[in-house]
Coordinates of C-alpha atoms and ligand atoms in Angstrom, one line a residue:
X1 CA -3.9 21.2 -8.0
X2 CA -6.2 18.0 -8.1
X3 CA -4.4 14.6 -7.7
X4 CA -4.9 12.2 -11.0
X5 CA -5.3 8.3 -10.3
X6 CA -4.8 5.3 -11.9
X7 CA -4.3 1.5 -11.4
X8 CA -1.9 0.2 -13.5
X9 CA -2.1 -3.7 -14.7
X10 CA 0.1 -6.5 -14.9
X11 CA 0.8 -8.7 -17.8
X12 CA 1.2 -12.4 -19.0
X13 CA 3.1 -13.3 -22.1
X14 CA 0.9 -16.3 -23.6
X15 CA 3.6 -16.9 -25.8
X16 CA 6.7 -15.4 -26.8
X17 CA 9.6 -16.6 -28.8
X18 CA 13.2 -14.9 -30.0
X19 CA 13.6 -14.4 -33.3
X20 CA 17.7 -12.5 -33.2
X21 CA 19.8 -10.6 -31.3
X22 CA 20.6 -7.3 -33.1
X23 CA 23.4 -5.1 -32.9
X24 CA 22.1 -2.7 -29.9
X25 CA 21.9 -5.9 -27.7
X26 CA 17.9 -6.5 -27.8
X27 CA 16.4 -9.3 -28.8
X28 CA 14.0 -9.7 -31.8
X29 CA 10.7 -11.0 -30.3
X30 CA 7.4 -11.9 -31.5
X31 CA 5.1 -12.1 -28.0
X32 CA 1.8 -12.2 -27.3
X33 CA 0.7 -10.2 -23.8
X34 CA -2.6 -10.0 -22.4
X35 CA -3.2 -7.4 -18.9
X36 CA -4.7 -9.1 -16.1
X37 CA -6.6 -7.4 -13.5
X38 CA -3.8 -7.2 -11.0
X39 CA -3.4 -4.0 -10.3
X40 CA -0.5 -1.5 -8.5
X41 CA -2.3 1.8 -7.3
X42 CA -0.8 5.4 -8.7
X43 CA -1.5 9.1 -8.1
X44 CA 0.2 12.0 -9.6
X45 CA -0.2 15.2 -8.2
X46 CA 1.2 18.5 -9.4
X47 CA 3.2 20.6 -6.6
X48 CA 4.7 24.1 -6.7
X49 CA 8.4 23.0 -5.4
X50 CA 10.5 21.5 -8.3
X51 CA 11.0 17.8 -6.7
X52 CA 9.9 14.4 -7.0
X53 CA 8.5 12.9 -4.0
X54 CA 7.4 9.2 -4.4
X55 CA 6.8 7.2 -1.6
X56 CA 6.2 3.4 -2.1
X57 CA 4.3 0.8 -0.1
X58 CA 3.4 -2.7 -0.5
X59 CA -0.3 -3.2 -0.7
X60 CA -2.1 -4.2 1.8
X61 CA 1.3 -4.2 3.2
X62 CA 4.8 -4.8 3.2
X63 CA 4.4 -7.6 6.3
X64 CA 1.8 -9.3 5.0
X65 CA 3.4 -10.0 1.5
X66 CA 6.3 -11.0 3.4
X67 CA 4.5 -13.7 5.5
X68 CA 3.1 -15.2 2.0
X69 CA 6.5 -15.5 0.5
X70 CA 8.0 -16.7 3.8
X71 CA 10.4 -13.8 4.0
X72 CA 11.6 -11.2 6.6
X73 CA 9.8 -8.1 5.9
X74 CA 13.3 -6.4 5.6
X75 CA 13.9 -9.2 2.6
X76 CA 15.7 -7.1 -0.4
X77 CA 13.0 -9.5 -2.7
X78 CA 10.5 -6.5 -1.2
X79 CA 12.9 -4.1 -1.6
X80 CA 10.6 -1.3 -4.9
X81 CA 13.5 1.9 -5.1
X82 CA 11.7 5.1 -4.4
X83 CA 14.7 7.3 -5.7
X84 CA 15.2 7.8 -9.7
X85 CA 15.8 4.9 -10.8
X86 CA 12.6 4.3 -10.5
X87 CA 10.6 4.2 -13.5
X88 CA 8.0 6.7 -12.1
X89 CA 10.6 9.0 -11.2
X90 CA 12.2 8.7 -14.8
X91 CA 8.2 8.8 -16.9
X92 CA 8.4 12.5 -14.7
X93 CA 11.6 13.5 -15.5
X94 CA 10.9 13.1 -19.3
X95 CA 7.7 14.6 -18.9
X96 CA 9.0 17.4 -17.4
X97 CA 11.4 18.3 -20.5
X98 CA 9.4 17.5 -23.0
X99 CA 6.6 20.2 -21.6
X100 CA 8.8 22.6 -20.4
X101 CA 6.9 22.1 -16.5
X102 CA 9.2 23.6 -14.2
X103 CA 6.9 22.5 -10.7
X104 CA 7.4 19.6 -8.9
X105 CA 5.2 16.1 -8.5
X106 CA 3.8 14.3 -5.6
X107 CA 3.5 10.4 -6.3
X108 CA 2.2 7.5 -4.2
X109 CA 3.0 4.3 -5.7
X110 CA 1.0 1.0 -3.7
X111 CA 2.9 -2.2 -5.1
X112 CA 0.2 -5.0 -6.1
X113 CA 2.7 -7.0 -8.5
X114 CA 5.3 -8.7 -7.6
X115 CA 9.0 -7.1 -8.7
X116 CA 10.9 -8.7 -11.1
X117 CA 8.2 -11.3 -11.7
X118 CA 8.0 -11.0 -16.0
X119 CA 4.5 -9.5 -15.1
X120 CA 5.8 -5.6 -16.1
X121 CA 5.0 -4.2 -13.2
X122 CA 7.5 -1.1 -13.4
X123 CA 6.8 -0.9 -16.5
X124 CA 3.2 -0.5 -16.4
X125 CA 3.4 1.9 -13.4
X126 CA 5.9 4.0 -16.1
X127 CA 3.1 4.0 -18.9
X128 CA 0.4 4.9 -16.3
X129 CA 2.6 7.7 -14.9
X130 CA 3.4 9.2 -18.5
X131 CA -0.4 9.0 -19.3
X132 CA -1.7 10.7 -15.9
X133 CA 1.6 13.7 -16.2
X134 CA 0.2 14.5 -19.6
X135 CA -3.1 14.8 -18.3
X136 CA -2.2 16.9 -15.3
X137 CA -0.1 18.7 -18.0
X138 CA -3.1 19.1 -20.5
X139 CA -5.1 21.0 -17.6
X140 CA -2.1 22.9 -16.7
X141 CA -2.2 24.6 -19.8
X142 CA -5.4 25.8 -19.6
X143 CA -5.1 27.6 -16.7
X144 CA -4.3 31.3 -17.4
X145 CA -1.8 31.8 -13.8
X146 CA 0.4 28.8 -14.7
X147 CA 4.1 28.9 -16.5
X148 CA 3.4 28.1 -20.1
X149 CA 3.7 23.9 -20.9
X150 CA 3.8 22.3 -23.8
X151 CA 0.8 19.8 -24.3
X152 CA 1.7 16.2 -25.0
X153 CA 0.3 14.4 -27.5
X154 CA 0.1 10.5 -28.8
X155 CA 3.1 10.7 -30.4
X156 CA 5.2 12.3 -27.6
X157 CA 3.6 9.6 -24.4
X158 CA 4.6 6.9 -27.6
X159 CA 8.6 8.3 -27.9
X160 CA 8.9 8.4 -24.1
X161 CA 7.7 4.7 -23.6
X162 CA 9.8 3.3 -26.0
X163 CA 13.0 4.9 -23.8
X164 CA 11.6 3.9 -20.8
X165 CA 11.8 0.3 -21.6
X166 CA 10.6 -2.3 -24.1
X167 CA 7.4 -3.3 -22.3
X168 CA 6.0 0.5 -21.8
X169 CA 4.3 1.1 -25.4
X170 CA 2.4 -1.9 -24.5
X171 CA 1.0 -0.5 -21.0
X172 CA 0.1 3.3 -22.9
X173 CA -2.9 1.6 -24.8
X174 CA -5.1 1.5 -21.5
X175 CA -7.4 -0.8 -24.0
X176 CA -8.5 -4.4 -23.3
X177 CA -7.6 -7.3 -25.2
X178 CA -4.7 -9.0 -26.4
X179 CA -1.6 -8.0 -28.1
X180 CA 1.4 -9.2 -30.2
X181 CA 5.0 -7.6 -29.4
X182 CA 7.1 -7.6 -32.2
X183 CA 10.4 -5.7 -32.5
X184 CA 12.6 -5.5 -28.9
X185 CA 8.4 -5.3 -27.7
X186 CA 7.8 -1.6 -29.0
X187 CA 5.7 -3.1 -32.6
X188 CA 2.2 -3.6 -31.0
X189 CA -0.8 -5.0 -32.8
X190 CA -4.4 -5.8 -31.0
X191 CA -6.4 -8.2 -31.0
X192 CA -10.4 -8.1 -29.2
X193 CA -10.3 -10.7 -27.1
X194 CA -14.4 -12.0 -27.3
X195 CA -14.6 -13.3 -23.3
X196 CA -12.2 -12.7 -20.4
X197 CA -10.1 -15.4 -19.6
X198 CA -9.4 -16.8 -15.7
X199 CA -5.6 -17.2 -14.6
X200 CA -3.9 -18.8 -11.1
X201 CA -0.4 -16.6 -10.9
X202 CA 2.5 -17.8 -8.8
X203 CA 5.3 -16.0 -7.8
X204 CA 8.0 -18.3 -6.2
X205 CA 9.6 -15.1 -4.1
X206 CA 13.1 -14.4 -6.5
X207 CA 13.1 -11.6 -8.8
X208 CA 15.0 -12.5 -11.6
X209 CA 16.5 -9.6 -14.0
X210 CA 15.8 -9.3 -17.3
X211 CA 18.7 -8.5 -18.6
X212 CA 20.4 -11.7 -16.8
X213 CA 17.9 -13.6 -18.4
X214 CA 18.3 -12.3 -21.8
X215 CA 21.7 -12.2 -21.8
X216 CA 21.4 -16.1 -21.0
X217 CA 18.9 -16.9 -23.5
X218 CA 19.5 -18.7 -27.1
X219 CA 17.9 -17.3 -30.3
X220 CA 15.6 -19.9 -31.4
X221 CA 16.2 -22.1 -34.3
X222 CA 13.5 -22.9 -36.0
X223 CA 11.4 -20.4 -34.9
X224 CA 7.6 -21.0 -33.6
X225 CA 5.4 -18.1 -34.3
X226 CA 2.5 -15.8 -32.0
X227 CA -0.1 -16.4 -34.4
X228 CA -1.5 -20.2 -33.3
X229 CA -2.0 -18.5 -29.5
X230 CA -3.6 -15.0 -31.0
X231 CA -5.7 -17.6 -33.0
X232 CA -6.6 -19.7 -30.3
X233 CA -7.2 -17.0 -27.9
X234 CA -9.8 -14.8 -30.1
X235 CA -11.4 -17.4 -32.1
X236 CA -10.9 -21.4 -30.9
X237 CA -10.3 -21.5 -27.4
X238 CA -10.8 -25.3 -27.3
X239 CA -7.2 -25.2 -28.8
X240 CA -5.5 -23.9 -25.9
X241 CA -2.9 -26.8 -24.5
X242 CA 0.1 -27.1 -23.0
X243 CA 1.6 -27.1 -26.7
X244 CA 0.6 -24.1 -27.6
X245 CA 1.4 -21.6 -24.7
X246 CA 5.5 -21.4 -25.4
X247 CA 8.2 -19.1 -23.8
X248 CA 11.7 -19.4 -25.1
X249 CA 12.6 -17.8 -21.9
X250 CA 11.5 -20.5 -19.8
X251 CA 14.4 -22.6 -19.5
X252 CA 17.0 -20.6 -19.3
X253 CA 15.1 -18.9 -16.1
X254 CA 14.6 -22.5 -14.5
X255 CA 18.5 -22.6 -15.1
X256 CA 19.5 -19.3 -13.3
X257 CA 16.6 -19.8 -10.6
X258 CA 15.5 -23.5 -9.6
X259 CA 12.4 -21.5 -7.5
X260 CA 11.3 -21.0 -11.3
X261 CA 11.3 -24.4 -12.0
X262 CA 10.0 -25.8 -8.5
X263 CA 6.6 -23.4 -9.2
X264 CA 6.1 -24.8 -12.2
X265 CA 6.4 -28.6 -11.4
X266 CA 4.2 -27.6 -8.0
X267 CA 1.5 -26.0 -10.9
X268 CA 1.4 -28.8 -13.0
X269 CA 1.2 -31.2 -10.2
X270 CA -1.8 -29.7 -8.8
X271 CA -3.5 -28.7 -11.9
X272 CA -4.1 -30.4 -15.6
X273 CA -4.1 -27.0 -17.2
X274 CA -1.6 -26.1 -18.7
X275 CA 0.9 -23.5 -17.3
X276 CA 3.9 -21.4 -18.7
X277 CA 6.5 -18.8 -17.1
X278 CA 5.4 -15.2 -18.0
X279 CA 8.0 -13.0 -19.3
X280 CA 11.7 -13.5 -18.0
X281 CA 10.2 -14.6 -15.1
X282 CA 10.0 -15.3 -12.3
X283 CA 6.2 -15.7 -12.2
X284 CA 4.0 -18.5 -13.7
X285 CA 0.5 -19.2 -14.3
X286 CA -1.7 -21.7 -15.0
X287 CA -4.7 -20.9 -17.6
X288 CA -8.0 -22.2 -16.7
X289 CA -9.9 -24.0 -19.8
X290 CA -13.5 -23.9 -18.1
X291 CA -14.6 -20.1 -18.3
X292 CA -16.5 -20.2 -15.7
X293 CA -14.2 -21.2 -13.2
X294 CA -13.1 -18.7 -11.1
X295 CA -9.7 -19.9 -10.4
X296 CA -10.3 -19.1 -6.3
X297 CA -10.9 -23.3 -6.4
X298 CA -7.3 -23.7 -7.4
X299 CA -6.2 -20.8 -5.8
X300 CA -6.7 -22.0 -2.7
X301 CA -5.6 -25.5 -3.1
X302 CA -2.3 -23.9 -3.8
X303 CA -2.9 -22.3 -0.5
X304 CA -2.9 -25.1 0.9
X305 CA -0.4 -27.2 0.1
X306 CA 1.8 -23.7 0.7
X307 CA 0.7 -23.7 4.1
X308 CA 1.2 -27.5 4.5
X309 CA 4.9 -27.0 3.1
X310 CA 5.4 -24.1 5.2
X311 CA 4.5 -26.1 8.3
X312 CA 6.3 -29.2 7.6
X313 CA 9.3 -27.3 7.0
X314 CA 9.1 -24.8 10.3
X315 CA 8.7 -28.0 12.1
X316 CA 11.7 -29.2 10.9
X317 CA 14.1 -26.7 10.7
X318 CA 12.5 -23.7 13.1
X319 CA 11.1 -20.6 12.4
X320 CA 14.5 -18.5 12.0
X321 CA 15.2 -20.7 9.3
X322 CA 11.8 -20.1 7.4
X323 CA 12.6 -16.5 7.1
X324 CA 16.0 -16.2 6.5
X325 CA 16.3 -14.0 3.2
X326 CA 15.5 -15.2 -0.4
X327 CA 13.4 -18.0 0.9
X328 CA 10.9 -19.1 -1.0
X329 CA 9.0 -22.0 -2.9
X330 CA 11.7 -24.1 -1.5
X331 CA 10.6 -23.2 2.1
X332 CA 7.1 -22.9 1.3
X333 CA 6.1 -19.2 0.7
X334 CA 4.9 -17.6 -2.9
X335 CA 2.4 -14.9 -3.8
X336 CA -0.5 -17.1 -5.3
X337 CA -2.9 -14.9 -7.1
X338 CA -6.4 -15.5 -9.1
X339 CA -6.5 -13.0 -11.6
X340 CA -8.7 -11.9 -15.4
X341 CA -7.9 -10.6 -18.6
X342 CA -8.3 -6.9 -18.1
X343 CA -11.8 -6.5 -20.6
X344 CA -11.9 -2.9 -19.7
X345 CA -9.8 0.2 -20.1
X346 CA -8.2 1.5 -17.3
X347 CA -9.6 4.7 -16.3
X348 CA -8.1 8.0 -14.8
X349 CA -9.8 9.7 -11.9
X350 CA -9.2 13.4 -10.6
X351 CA -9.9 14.5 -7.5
Ligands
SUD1 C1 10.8 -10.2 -21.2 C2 9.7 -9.2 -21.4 C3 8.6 -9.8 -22.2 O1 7.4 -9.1 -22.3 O2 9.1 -8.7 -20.2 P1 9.5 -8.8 -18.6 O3 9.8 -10.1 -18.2 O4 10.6 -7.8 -18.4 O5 8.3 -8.3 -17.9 C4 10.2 -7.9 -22.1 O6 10.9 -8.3 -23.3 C5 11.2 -7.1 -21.4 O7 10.9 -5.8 -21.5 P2 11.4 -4.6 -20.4 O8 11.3 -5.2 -19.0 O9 10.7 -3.3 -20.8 O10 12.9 -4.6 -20.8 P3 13.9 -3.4 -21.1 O11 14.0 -2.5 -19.9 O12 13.6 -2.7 -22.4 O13 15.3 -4.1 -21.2 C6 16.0 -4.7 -20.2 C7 17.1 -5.5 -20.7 O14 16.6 -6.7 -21.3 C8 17.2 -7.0 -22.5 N1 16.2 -7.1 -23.6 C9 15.0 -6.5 -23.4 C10 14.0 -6.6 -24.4 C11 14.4 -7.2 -25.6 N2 13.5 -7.3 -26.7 N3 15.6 -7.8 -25.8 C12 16.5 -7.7 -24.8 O15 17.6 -8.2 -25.0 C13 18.3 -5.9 -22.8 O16 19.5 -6.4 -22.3 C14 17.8 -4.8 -21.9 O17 18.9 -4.0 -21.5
ADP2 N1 7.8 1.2 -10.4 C1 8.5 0.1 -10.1 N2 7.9 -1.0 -9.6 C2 8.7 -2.1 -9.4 N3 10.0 -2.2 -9.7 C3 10.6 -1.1 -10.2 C4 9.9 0.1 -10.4 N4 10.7 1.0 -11.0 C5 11.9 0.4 -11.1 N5 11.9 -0.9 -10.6 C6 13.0 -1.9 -10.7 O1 12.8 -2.7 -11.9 C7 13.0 -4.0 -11.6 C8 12.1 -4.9 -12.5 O2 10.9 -4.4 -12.6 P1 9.5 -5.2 -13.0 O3 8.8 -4.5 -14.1 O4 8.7 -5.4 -11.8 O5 10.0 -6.6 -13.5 P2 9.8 -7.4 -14.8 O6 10.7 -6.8 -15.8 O7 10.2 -8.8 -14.4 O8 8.4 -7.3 -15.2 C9 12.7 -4.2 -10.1 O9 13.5 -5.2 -9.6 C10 13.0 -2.8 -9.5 O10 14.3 -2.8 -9.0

């Protein structure tokens, strides 16, 4: 059987706000989520014994993330699971009853973005893995010397994101562009997007877990609403500010993690643009106004002041204590990325 790729994107919330809580114990949202071209690698490859076997790896690798975030390479920050509770390994498992496949599935999973960062990485790998099983699954039933499997359609990929997480439905549309969240994130609505739009993403080294976050978190009162960003995004960017971009997240992160609220101080002070945490953190990013910067420029001044933080403090206090686990902004490392709106779909290669 061929193997089926794909690289699955990351995400920033431009904006999001709580609306309730509700009875299951989700939150009521209205976000706003654009992909970004930072990118995990998947393939999915049908095999005759009825296992999962999914190997993950850091890309390029696991020691060299580990010397940007000033970490041991053992540090449980790096730490993806490769048994089922991943969400690969779960996207198979409803795959697999929903068709009726009884084989087995070879994955490889190369981590790009960050874990627990509010960029959806698992998330999007999920959505990726339920689109690439269904096409594996599409081809399967063609051939006459197979078991019979059921073909899985829209509606099916749509019911199986929605249990895999809140952030999942979002990741299935492989489309450009932004969207709005509404609902616990499952209620989508897209926007065209008319130019990409340049982004400087820092990850301070601490996941932080949603749940903790929401559980945290106060319902807002009044509530802002999505629609000034969607506006400002897709017809005036001139508009974009530091008053616009919102997350009602934001402060209850910097409260559970000060790492959160270190990056963003260490953003604004070396930017004017404006900057927000993404998700329930523990990422942040800076927007760039000028569309044709690149972001590498500020990029790399973060670099830099990184690598002077990183010295200052291994001169001071030794190298032992510069790697000691969990680490981070505080001792100098983060993951500092220059990344783009996604402006085109993501595609699925067989081979
Ligand atoms: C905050 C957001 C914003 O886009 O993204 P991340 O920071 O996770 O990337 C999402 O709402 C996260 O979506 P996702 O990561 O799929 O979360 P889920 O697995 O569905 O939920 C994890 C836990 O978060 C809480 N949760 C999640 C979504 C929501 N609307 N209300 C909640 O209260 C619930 O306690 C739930 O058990
Ligand atoms: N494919 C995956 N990639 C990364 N983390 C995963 C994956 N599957 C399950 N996880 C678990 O989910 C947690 C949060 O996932 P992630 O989507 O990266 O964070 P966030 O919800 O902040 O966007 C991780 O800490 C990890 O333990």
């Amino acid at each position: 059987m061929p193997t089926y790729r794909t690289s699955p994107p990351g995400k920033l919330n431009l904006f999001l706000e709580i609306l309730g809580k509700r009875d299951d114990g989700f939150h009521e949202l209205d976000t706003v989520m654009v992909a970004i071209d930072l990118r995990d690698e998947l393939s999915v490859r049908p095999i005759e014994p009825p296992e999962i076997s999914l190997s993950v790896d850091w890309l390029p690798s696991r020691s060299a993330i580990a010397d940007e975030l000033g970490v041991a390479s053992d540090a449980s920050v790096l730490d993806v699971p490769a048994d089922p509770s991943n969400l690969v390994h779960r996207a198979l498992d409803l795959v697999n009853q929903a068709s009726g496949y009884r084989g087995g599935w070879e994955v490889g999973l190369g981590k790009r973005i960050p874990a627990g960062a509010g960029m959806g990485g698992a998330s999007s790998d999920a959505a990726a893995t339920l689109r690439l099983a269904a096409a594996a699954i599409e081809d399967l039933a063609r051939s006459p010397a197979s078991d019979r499997v059921r073909t899985l359609h829209d509606a099916d990929l749509k019911s199986m994101a929605e249990q895999l997480g809140s952030d999942v439905p979002f990741f299935l549309n492989p489309t450009s562009g932004l969207a709005r969240a509404r609902g616990r994130g499952e209620k989508l609505q897209f926007f065209d997007l008319p130019r990409s739009h340049e982004f400087v993403v820092v990850y301070p080294g601490v996941a932080l877990s949603t749940a903790e976050v929401y559980r945290n978190c106060h319902v807002s009162d009044p509530v802002r609403t999505g629609d000034v960003v969607i506006d400002a995004f897709c017809n005036e960017p001139s508009t974009i500010s530091e008053k616009i971009l919102y997350n009602a997240l934001q402060s209850t992160a910097c409260g559970l993690s000060p790492q959160v609220g270190e990056a963003l101080h260490w953003l604004a002070d070396t930017s004017s643009n404006p900057c927000l945490m993404t998700g329930s953190g523990s990422a942040s990013f800076v927007w760039l106004a000028d569309p044709n910067d690149s972001g590498r420029t500020l990029a790399a001044d973060l670099v830099r002041t990184r690598d002077q933080r990183t010295n200052r403090l291994s001169e001071q206090s030794g190298p032992e204590a510069m790697i000691a686990e969990g680490s981070s902004v505080r001792s100098g490392g983060a993951l500092i990325r220059a990344v783009s709106t996604c402006m085109a779909a993501s595609e699925i290669l067989i081979a």
